[in-house]
Coordinates of C-alpha atoms in Angstrom, one line a residue:
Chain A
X28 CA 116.2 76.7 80.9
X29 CA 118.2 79.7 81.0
X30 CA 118.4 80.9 77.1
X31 CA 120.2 84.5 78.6
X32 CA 123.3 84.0 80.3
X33 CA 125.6 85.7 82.5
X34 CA 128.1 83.9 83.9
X35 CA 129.6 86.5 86.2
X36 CA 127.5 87.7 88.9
X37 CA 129.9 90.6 89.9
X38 CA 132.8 92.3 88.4
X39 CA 135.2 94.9 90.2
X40 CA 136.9 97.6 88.2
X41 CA 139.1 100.0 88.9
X42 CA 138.1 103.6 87.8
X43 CA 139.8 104.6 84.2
X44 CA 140.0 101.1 83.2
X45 CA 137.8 99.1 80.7
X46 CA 134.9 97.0 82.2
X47 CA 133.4 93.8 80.1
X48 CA 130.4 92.0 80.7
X49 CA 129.8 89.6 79.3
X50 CA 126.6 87.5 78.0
X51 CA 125.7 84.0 76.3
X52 CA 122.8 83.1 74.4
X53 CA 121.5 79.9 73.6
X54 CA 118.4 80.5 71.4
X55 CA 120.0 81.1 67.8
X56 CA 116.4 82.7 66.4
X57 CA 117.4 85.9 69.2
X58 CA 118.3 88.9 66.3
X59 CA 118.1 91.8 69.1
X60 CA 120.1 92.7 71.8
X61 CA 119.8 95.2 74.6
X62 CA 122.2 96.0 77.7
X63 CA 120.3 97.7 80.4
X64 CA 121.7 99.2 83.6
X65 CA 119.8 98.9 87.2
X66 CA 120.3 100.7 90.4
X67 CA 119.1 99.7 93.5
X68 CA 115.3 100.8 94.1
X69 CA 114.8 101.7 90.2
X70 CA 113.7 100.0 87.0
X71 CA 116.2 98.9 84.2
X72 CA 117.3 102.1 82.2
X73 CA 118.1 101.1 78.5
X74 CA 121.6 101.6 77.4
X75 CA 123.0 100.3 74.3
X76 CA 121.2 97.8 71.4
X77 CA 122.5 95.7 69.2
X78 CA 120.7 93.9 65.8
X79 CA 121.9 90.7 64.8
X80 CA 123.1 92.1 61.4
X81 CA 125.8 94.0 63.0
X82 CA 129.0 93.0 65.1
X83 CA 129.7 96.2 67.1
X84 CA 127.5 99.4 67.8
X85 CA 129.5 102.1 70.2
X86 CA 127.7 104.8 71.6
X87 CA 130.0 107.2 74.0
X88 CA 131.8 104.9 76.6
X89 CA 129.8 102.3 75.8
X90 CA 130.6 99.2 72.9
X91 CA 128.4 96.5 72.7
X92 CA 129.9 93.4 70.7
X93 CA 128.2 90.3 69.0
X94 CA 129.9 87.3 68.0
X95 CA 126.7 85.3 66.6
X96 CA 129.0 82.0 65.5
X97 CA 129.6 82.1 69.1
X98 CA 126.4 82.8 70.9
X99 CA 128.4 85.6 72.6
X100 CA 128.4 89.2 73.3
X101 CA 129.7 91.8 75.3
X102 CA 129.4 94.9 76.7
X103 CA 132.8 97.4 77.4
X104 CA 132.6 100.7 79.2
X105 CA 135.7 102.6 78.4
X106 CA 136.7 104.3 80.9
X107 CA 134.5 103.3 83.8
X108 CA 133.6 105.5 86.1
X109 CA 132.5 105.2 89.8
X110 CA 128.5 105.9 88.6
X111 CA 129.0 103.1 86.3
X112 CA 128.6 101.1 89.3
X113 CA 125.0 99.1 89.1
X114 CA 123.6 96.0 88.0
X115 CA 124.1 95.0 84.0
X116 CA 121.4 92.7 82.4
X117 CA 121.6 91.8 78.7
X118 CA 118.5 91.1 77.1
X119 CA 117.6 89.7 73.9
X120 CA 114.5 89.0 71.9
X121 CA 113.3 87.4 68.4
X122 CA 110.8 89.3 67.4
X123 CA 112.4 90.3 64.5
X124 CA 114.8 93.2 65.4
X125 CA 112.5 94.8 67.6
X126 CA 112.4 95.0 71.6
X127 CA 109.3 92.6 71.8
X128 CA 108.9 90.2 74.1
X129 CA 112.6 90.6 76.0
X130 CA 114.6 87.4 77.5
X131 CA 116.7 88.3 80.1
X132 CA 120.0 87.3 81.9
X133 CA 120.7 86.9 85.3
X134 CA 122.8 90.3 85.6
X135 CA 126.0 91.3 86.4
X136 CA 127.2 93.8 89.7
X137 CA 130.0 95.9 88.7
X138 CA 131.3 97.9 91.0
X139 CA 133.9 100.3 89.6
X140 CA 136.4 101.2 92.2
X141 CA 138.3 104.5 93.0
Chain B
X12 CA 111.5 111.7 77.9
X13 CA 109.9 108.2 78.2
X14 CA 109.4 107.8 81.6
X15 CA 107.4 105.3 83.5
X16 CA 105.5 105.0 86.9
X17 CA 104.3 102.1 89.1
X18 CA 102.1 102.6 92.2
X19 CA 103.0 101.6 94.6
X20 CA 106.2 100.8 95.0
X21 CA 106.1 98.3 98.2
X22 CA 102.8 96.5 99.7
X23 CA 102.3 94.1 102.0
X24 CA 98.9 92.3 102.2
X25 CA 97.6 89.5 104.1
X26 CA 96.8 86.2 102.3
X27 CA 93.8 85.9 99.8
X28 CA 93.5 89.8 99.2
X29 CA 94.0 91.0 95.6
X30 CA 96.4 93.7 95.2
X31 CA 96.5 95.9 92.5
X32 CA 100.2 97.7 90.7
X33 CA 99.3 100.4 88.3
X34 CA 101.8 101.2 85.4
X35 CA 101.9 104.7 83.8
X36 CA 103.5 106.2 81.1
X37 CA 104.2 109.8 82.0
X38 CA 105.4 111.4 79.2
X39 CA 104.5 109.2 75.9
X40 CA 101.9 107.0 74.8
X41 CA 102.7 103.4 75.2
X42 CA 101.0 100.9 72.4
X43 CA 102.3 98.0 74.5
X44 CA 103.5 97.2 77.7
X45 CA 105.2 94.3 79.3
X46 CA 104.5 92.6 83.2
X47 CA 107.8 91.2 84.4
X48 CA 108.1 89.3 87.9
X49 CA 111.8 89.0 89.2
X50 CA 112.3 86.6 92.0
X51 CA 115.5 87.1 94.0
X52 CA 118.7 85.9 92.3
X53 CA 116.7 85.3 88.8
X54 CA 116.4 87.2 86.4
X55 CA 113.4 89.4 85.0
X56 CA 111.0 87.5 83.7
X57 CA 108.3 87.9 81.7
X58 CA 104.5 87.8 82.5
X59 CA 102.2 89.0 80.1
X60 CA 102.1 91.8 77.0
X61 CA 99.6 94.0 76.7
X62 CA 98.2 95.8 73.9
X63 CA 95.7 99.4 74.9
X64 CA 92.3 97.9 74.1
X65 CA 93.1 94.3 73.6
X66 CA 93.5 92.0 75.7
X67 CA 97.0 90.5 77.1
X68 CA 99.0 88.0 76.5
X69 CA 100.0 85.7 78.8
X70 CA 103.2 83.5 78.9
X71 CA 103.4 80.1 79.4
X72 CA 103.3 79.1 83.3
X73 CA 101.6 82.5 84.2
X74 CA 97.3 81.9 85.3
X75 CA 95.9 85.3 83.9
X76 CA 92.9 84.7 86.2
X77 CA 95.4 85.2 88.9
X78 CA 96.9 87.9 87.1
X79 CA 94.5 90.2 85.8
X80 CA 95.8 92.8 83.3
X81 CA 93.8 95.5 82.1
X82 CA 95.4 97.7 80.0
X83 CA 92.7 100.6 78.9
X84 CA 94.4 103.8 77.7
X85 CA 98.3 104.3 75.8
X86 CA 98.8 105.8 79.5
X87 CA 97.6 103.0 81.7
X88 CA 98.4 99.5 82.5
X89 CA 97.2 97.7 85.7
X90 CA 98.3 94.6 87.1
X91 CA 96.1 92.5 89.4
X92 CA 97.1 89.8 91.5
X93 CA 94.1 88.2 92.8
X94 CA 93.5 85.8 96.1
X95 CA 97.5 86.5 96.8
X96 CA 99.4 83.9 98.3
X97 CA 102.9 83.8 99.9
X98 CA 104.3 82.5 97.0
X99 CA 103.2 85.2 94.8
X100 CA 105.7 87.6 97.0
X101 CA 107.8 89.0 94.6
X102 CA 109.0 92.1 92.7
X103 CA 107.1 93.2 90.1
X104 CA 108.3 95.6 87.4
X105 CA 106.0 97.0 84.4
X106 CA 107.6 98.5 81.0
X107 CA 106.4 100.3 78.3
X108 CA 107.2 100.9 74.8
X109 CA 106.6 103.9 72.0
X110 CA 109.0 102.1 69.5
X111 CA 109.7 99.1 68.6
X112 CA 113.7 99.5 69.5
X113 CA 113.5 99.6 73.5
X114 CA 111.0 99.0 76.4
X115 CA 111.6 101.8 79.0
X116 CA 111.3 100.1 82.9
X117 CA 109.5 101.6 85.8
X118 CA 110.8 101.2 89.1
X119 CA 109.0 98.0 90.2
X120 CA 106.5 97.2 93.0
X121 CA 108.0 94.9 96.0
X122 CA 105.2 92.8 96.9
X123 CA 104.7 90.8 100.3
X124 CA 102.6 88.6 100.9
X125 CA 101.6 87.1 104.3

């Protein structure tokens, strides 16, 4: 049972423009979200968090949104650039705000295009 | 800051042999750390938490007498996969944590087993 979801296993974006990825939850007690970024050969690097008590948290190029009605968020890199390019996992957890014990999605490849 | 090691990074053993990953945390003191195991196409997933002087946690589905853990300074976590079979061939990825708002990955440990 796949309680992390991403839908989308790639994504191609051209540079300048906006990228969204996008992730579904199914567990409702999830209160914490992360977005990591992967490249090839290295661990996940931590990006951008999110606690269920907010609906947006922006941190340079990077938004992260949660729609908890909807089970939803997103992540939007404004304006993507060709490093952008890597593997996006959203994560989430219920250990009460705090990055214990992370579920993970699938990931999305985004490949941000010159 | 907040970087994290795993040694080795690839191994290949024969059948039955244990194998052991280390995990380090080079540049902070980790309370906890985390065991994930990715298979390909899935995402990470996680094995085991483990507290510096206690011992792990395991999640469900995971045998930790096949998975030893021993996680004996803030600095140091070791995984053990003992009596290794093909189907234990996998990638292996340890984090660590110094607060309780992120994990911070290492790199990951391809293990093949034959």
């Amino acid at each position: 049972d796949q309680q992390v979801k991403q839908n989308s296993p790639s994504l191609s974006v051209q540079e300048g423009r906006i990228s969204i990825l996008n992730c579904d939850y199914t567990n409702s007690m999830f209160d914490y979200f992360l977005w990591y970024k992967k490249y090839p050969a290295e661990g996940p690097t931590f990006l951008i968090s999110i606690s269920s008590i907010k609906d947006k948290n922006e941190d340079g190029r990077f938004t992260v949104f949660l729609n908890k009605s909807a089970k939803h968020l997103s992540l939007h890199i404004v304006p993507s650039q060709p490093g952008d390019s890597a593997v996006y996992f959203c994560a989430a957890s219920d250990s009460t705000g705090t990055a214990s014990k992370l579920t993970f999605g699938t990931g999305t490849r985004l490949q941000v295009t010159l | 800051g907040a970087v994290v090691s795993q040694h080795p990074s690839r191994v290949i053993c024969k059948s039955g042999t244990s194998v052991k990953i280390e995990c380090r945390s080079l540049d902070f003191q980790a309370t906890t750390m985390f065991w994930y195991r990715q298979f390909p196409k899935q995402s990470l997933m996680l094995m085991a938490t483990s507290n510096e002087g206690s011992k792990a946690t395991y999640e469900q589905g995971v045998e930790k007498d096949k998975f030893l853990i021993n996680h004996a300074s803030l600095t140091l976590s070791t995984l053990t996969v003992t009596s290794a079979h093909p189907e234990d061939s996998s990638f292996y990825i340890c984090s660590a944590s110094r607060d309780p708002e992120t994990q911070y990955f290492g790199p990951g440990t391809r293990l093949l087993v034959l």
